[in-house]
Structure formats: C-alpha cells, structure tokens
Amino acid sequence: MNNYIKLLNNLDELGLINIKNNIDTYLNLINSGEKSVIDALYELSNLELKSKQEKAILACVKTANFPFLKEIDDFEFEFQPSINKQQILDLKSLRFVENNENILFVGTPGVGKTHLATSLGIECAKHRYSTYFIHFQELMAQLKKALAENRLEARLKHFSKYKVLIIDEVGYLPIDVDTANIFFQLISKRYEKHSTIITTNMPFSSWGEVFGSATIANAILDRLLHHSHVISIKGPSYRLKSKMKYFNSSSNTSS
C-alpha cells in the first residue's frame, strides 16, 4: 500500500472528509505550480474548518426546537407595513443578546409574530448562542410537572440557562395563579442575565386576566419590559392571505 492510499485512509479515520475529497485537486495544483504546498494546506484546512462550523450551526439550530426554519429574508415586510423593517434588521445584529434585552412581539393571530421570533432565534443559534423555542402552554406543563415531582428548581435552572429563550403564544389560554407564580420565578431568574423573546396576542393591559392576578402580571411585565424592544404588529393575517387573494379574484371575475 503506497503512502497516497495510506494518507486517504488516515484522513478518513480522522474524519477529515473535506480534505480527502479535495486533496486530488490540490495535489494537481501543486504539481502544476499553481499553488504552493503552504497555500494548498491552508486552503484545505479552511475547507475543513468551514464544514465543521456549518455542522455546529446545524446542530445548534436542530437542538433549539424551532417549529420551522424561516429566516428574516423570508418575511414579507410589504404585507405588514406596521412593522419597522429597519428595527428588525437591527435586532438581527444580535446586539440585544449581548445587552441581555428582551423582545416582545404583540399582535393578533397570524400576523407573523412567531415567524419573526423564530427567525431571530435561528440567527442566534447560527452565532452559537444557546437558544431554545417552546410554546407557553408546553413550558408551563413541564414546570407544573416538575413541581409535582419535587424538581421544580432544577427545571427552572434548565430554562434559565439559555442565552435566548423564545416563549411562543403567551396568553393564548389563561393559567391559574399558582402556575403564574412559577412563570414569574422563571422570568425573575432570567432577568438582566439573558434575553427572552415573547410572542403574545394579548395587550399588556389584559395580562392580569391571563395570569389570574394583576399583581403577578405586573411583576412579570416589570421584568420583561425593563430592558426590552416591544414590537406591536397591526395588520392582516398571513394565514388568510391566500383566501383573501381567492375572494378578491372571485369578486373581480363576478363583476
């Protein structure tokens, strides 16, 4: 077995697949004098590093529990003119994460709150910030179960550790005061330490109804809003967009 075959075997064994797949090309470039050995080795190592970084990003995105993979570029800002596109692009810079600021998306169902929250979460995961997405009802179910099993503190610690925690659909269904107290504990643990992204269809004035107590609701809001970006979306539902087009075309045909 010659050294070339041994080299390929070694690269395979070390998991350096990108170097293995491209080594023939670079050997030819070296032999033709188009690349020096140093330049060839450097570029091959860069290929391998880029591949490992891409895999790490994919792993971060996969473990973040996103409901779908849609990014900021996929969002139709022209359909929701109430949204300040420049503000969203500024949030995409992730300065809010470094400053431990929160983001609250407020609006009726279907206006794109979850899309924007998820898109920012994906951007965070891509930059290797620990990120996790969870629906509010699922979060509270997990915390209530942990309380019943006498391991609430451990579960609160688990959700407190994420650099970015996305909690979707706060207020979709009301919760009891005891459960609201648990949510308050989580928000308190994250306060000024990490960023929390919230989506809600309820105006802040109605949070007392959601949490069964105006006092608890105000305490939660006080911590969420202290260092935050509030984005109120007022516009039509994306879910009704295709139906609106259908009805519009039908009415035009009829007339």
GROMACS .gro file of C-alpha atoms in nm:
model
  255
    1MET     CA    1   0.000   0.000   0.000
    2ASN     CA    2   0.157   0.331  -0.107
    3ASN     CA    3   0.161   0.647   0.104
    4TYR     CA    4  -0.112   0.813  -0.102
    5ILE     CA    5  -0.358   0.535  -0.013
    6LYS     CA    6  -0.237   0.546   0.349
    7LEU     CA    7  -0.296   0.922   0.353
    8LEU     CA    8  -0.653   0.881   0.227
    9ASN     CA    9  -0.715   0.614   0.490
   10ASN     CA   10  -0.575   0.839   0.763
   11LEU     CA   11  -0.792   1.132   0.652
   12ASP     CA   12  -1.092   0.901   0.655
   13GLU     CA   13  -1.002   0.773   1.001
   14LEU     CA   14  -0.961   1.128   1.134
   15GLY     CA   15  -1.291   1.236   0.984
   16LEU     CA   16  -1.126   1.497   0.760
   17ILE     CA   17  -1.363   1.421   0.475
   18ASN     CA   18  -1.345   1.760   0.305
   19ILE     CA   19  -0.967   1.741   0.284
   20LYS     CA   20  -0.993   1.388   0.150
   21ASN     CA   21  -1.250   1.487  -0.113
   22ASN     CA   22  -1.041   1.781  -0.236
   23ILE     CA   23  -0.686   1.657  -0.199
   24ASP     CA   24  -0.652   1.536  -0.558
   25THR     CA   25  -0.747   1.880  -0.688
   26TYR     CA   26  -0.487   2.049  -0.470
   27LEU     CA   27  -0.217   1.792  -0.547
   28ASN     CA   28  -0.271   1.870  -0.915
   29LEU     CA   29  -0.250   2.243  -0.844
   30ILE     CA   30   0.076   2.190  -0.654
   31ASN     CA   31   0.221   1.974  -0.931
   32SER     CA   32   0.130   2.233  -1.195
   33GLY     CA   33   0.288   2.510  -0.988
   34GLU     CA   34  -0.041   2.698  -0.946
   35LYS     CA   35  -0.037   2.652  -0.566
   36SER     CA   36   0.243   2.630  -0.314
   37VAL     CA   37   0.231   2.348  -0.059
   38ILE     CA   38   0.164   2.601   0.218
   39ASP     CA   39  -0.124   2.766   0.030
   40ALA     CA   40  -0.273   2.426  -0.056
   41LEU     CA   41  -0.258   2.306   0.305
   42TYR     CA   42  -0.405   2.634   0.429
   43GLU     CA   43  -0.698   2.623   0.187
   44LEU     CA   44  -0.764   2.257   0.260
   45SER     CA   45  -0.768   2.326   0.634
   46ASN     CA   46  -1.007   2.617   0.572
   47LEU     CA   47  -1.244   2.386   0.386
   48GLU     CA   48  -1.246   2.151   0.683
   49LEU     CA   49  -1.296   2.430   0.936
   50LYS     CA   50  -1.586   2.577   0.736
   51SER     CA   51  -1.751   2.235   0.719
   52LYS     CA   52  -1.718   2.184   1.095
   53GLN     CA   53  -1.859   2.531   1.163
   54GLU     CA   54  -2.158   2.462   0.937
   55LYS     CA   55  -2.221   2.132   1.116
   56ALA     CA   56  -2.201   2.306   1.454
   57ILE     CA   57  -2.452   2.567   1.338
   58LEU     CA   58  -2.690   2.299   1.212
   59ALA     CA   59  -2.659   2.120   1.547
   60CYS     CA   60  -2.742   2.442   1.735
   61VAL     CA   61  -3.044   2.503   1.513
   62LYS     CA   62  -3.161   2.143   1.547
   63THR     CA   63  -3.144   2.140   1.927
   64ALA     CA   64  -3.325   2.475   1.956
   65ASN     CA   65  -3.665   2.309   1.890
   66PHE     CA   66  -3.779   2.562   1.626
   67PRO     CA   67  -4.127   2.492   1.481
   68PHE     CA   68  -3.998   2.569   1.131
   69LEU     CA   69  -3.689   2.708   0.961
   70LYS     CA   70  -3.776   3.051   0.828
   71GLU     CA   71  -3.534   3.340   0.835
   72ILE     CA   72  -3.570   3.718   0.827
   73ASP     CA   73  -3.521   3.722   0.450
   74ASP     CA   74  -3.831   3.501   0.416
   75PHE     CA   75  -4.055   3.754   0.590
   76GLU     CA   76  -4.288   3.962   0.369
   77PHE     CA   77  -4.248   4.306   0.523
   78GLU     CA   78  -4.459   4.465   0.249
   79PHE     CA   79  -4.758   4.262   0.374
   80GLN     CA   80  -4.716   4.408   0.726
   81PRO     CA   81  -4.630   4.778   0.680
   82SER     CA   82  -4.683   4.843   1.053
   83ILE     CA   83  -4.350   4.666   1.119
   84ASN     CA   84  -4.036   4.878   1.112
   85LYS     CA   85  -3.812   4.664   0.891
   86GLN     CA   86  -3.500   4.853   0.997
   87GLN     CA   87  -3.576   4.774   1.361
   88ILE     CA   88  -3.596   4.402   1.283
   89LEU     CA   89  -3.270   4.417   1.086
   90ASP     CA   90  -3.108   4.593   1.381
   91LEU     CA   91  -3.229   4.313   1.611
   92LYS     CA   92  -3.075   4.069   1.363
   93SER     CA   93  -2.736   4.218   1.454
   94LEU     CA   94  -2.795   4.045   1.792
   95ARG     CA   95  -2.693   4.346   1.999
   96PHE     CA   96  -2.999   4.268   2.210
   97VAL     CA   97  -2.843   3.937   2.314
   98GLU     CA   98  -2.518   4.097   2.425
   99ASN     CA   99  -2.717   4.356   2.620
  100ASN     CA  100  -2.947   4.094   2.778
  101GLU     CA  101  -3.252   4.270   2.634
  102ASN     CA  102  -3.592   4.112   2.576
  103ILE     CA  103  -3.815   4.126   2.270
  104LEU     CA  104  -4.195   4.118   2.288
  105PHE     CA  105  -4.399   4.068   1.972
  106VAL     CA  106  -4.761   4.174   2.028
  107GLY     CA  107  -5.039   4.125   1.776
  108THR     CA  108  -5.344   3.929   1.672
  109PRO     CA  109  -5.305   3.568   1.546
  110GLY     CA  110  -5.142   3.517   1.208
  111VAL     CA  111  -4.959   3.849   1.170
  112GLY     CA  112  -4.610   3.695   1.175
  113LYS     CA  113  -4.507   3.710   1.540
  114THR     CA  114  -4.385   3.350   1.557
  115HIS     CA  115  -4.208   3.381   1.221
  116LEU     CA  116  -4.007   3.684   1.338
  117ALA     CA  117  -3.934   3.534   1.680
  118THR     CA  118  -3.817   3.210   1.521
  119SER     CA  119  -3.609   3.392   1.259
  120LEU     CA  120  -3.424   3.588   1.527
  121GLY     CA  121  -3.378   3.266   1.723
  122ILE     CA  122  -3.225   3.096   1.420
  123GLU     CA  123  -2.986   3.389   1.382
  124CYS     CA  124  -2.888   3.350   1.748
  125ALA     CA  125  -2.834   2.974   1.708
  126LYS     CA  126  -2.623   3.033   1.398
  127HIS     CA  127  -2.394   3.252   1.606
  128ARG     CA  128  -2.363   2.976   1.865
  129TYR     CA  129  -2.579   3.136   2.134
  130SER     CA  130  -2.767   2.869   2.328
  131THR     CA  131  -3.124   2.911   2.209
  132TYR     CA  132  -3.449   2.729   2.276
  133PHE     CA  133  -3.804   2.768   2.143
  134ILE     CA  134  -4.106   2.649   2.338
  135HIS     CA  135  -4.481   2.716   2.340
  136PHE     CA  136  -4.602   2.882   2.659
  137GLN     CA  137  -4.851   2.605   2.742
  138GLU     CA  138  -4.584   2.336   2.695
  139LEU     CA  139  -4.340   2.532   2.911
  140MET     CA  140  -4.592   2.564   3.192
  141ALA     CA  141  -4.691   2.197   3.163
  142GLN     CA  142  -4.327   2.098   3.208
  143LEU     CA  143  -4.278   2.330   3.505
  144LYS     CA  144  -4.601   2.215   3.676
  145LYS     CA  145  -4.496   1.852   3.629
  146ALA     CA  146  -4.156   1.933   3.779
  147LEU     CA  147  -4.326   2.097   4.078
  148ALA     CA  148  -4.537   1.785   4.137
  149GLU     CA  149  -4.222   1.571   4.120
  150ASN     CA  150  -4.030   1.799   4.359
  151ARG     CA  151  -3.774   1.904   4.096
  152LEU     CA  152  -3.902   2.250   4.004
  153GLU     CA  153  -3.576   2.424   4.092
  154ALA     CA  154  -3.379   2.201   3.857
  155ARG     CA  155  -3.625   2.263   3.573
  156LEU     CA  156  -3.622   2.638   3.632
  157LYS     CA  157  -3.244   2.626   3.623
  158HIS     CA  158  -3.261   2.437   3.292
  159PHE     CA  159  -3.476   2.703   3.123
  160SER     CA  160  -3.281   2.984   3.288
  161LYS     CA  161  -2.950   2.875   3.134
  162TYR     CA  162  -3.038   2.954   2.771
  163LYS     CA  163  -2.886   3.272   2.639
  164VAL     CA  164  -3.205   3.319   2.434
  165LEU     CA  165  -3.537   3.163   2.536
  166ILE     CA  166  -3.830   3.205   2.295
  167ILE     CA  167  -4.171   3.162   2.457
  168ASP     CA  168  -4.449   3.148   2.200
  169GLU     CA  169  -4.819   3.231   2.240
  170VAL     CA  170  -4.828   3.375   2.591
  171GLY     CA  171  -5.192   3.442   2.670
  172TYR     CA  172  -5.344   3.206   2.417
  173LEU     CA  173  -5.503   3.028   2.714
  174PRO     CA  174  -5.527   3.165   3.070
  175ILE     CA  175  -5.347   2.994   3.359
  176ASP     CA  176  -5.413   2.975   3.732
  177VAL     CA  177  -5.236   3.188   3.992
  178ASP     CA  178  -5.009   2.905   4.114
  179THR     CA  179  -4.886   2.841   3.760
  180ALA     CA  180  -4.844   3.216   3.708
  181ASN     CA  181  -4.620   3.226   4.014
  182ILE     CA  182  -4.398   2.959   3.859
  183PHE     CA  183  -4.369   3.163   3.538
  184PHE     CA  184  -4.279   3.467   3.747
  185GLN     CA  185  -3.997   3.268   3.907
  186LEU     CA  186  -3.856   3.179   3.565
  187ILE     CA  187  -3.871   3.537   3.437
  188SER     CA  188  -3.709   3.657   3.759
  189LYS     CA  189  -3.421   3.410   3.720
  190ARG     CA  190  -3.359   3.529   3.364
  191TYR     CA  191  -3.400   3.900   3.444
  192GLU     CA  192  -3.097   4.106   3.335
  193LYS     CA  193  -2.898   3.785   3.277
  194HIS     CA  194  -3.028   3.653   2.945
  195SER     CA  195  -3.265   3.750   2.665
  196THR     CA  196  -3.624   3.631   2.645
  197ILE     CA  197  -3.835   3.661   2.330
  198ILE     CA  198  -4.211   3.658   2.385
  199THR     CA  199  -4.497   3.638   2.137
  200THR     CA  200  -4.844   3.724   2.261
  201ASN     CA  201  -5.186   3.801   2.116
  202MET     CA  202  -5.292   3.980   2.435
  203PRO     CA  203  -5.232   4.350   2.506
  204PHE     CA  204  -5.036   4.407   2.824
  205SER     CA  205  -5.344   4.559   2.987
  206SER     CA  206  -5.509   4.215   2.967
  207TRP     CA  207  -5.224   4.015   3.119
  208GLY     CA  208  -5.394   4.024   3.458
  209GLU     CA  209  -5.669   3.808   3.307
  210VAL     CA  210  -5.414   3.569   3.155
  211PHE     CA  211  -5.227   3.516   3.481
  212GLY     CA  212  -5.526   3.533   3.713
  213SER     CA  213  -5.371   3.819   3.909
  214ALA     CA  214  -5.295   4.177   3.816
  215THR     CA  215  -5.018   4.184   4.076
  216ILE     CA  216  -4.835   3.885   3.928
  217ALA     CA  217  -4.892   4.009   3.574
  218ASN     CA  218  -4.745   4.349   3.661
  219ALA     CA  219  -4.445   4.188   3.831
  220ILE     CA  220  -4.379   3.975   3.522
  221LEU     CA  221  -4.420   4.269   3.284
  222ASP     CA  222  -4.200   4.488   3.502
  223ARG     CA  223  -3.908   4.248   3.447
  224LEU     CA  224  -3.982   4.173   3.083
  225LEU     CA  225  -4.026   4.536   2.978
  226HIS     CA  226  -3.740   4.691   3.178
  227HIS     CA  227  -3.478   4.623   2.907
  228SER     CA  228  -3.685   4.541   2.602
  229HIS     CA  229  -3.796   4.601   2.246
  230VAL     CA  230  -4.175   4.594   2.205
  231ILE     CA  231  -4.294   4.532   1.851
  232SER     CA  232  -4.666   4.579   1.801
  233ILE     CA  233  -4.793   4.430   1.476
  234LYS     CA  234  -5.122   4.559   1.343
  235GLY     CA  235  -5.223   4.407   1.013
  236PRO     CA  236  -5.391   4.121   0.829
  237SER     CA  237  -5.329   3.753   0.893
  238TYR     CA  238  -5.082   3.568   0.672
  239ARG     CA  239  -5.296   3.259   0.712
  240LEU     CA  240  -5.584   3.439   0.540
  241LYS     CA  241  -5.363   3.584   0.268
  242SER     CA  242  -5.428   3.313   0.009
  243LYS     CA  243  -5.802   3.315   0.084
  244MET     CA  244  -5.810   3.694   0.050
  245LYS     CA  245  -5.649   3.664  -0.292
  246TYR     CA  246  -5.905   3.399  -0.389
  247PHE     CA  247  -6.203   3.606  -0.279
  248ASN     CA  248  -6.064   3.917  -0.445
  249SER     CA  249  -6.010   3.734  -0.773
  250SER     CA  250  -6.356   3.576  -0.747
  251SER     CA  251  -6.523   3.913  -0.690
  252ASN     CA  252  -6.334   4.064  -0.983
  253THR     CA  253  -6.445   3.775  -1.204
  254SER     CA  254  -6.806   3.816  -1.093
  255SER     CA  255  -6.805   4.185  -1.167
   0.00000   0.00000   0.00000
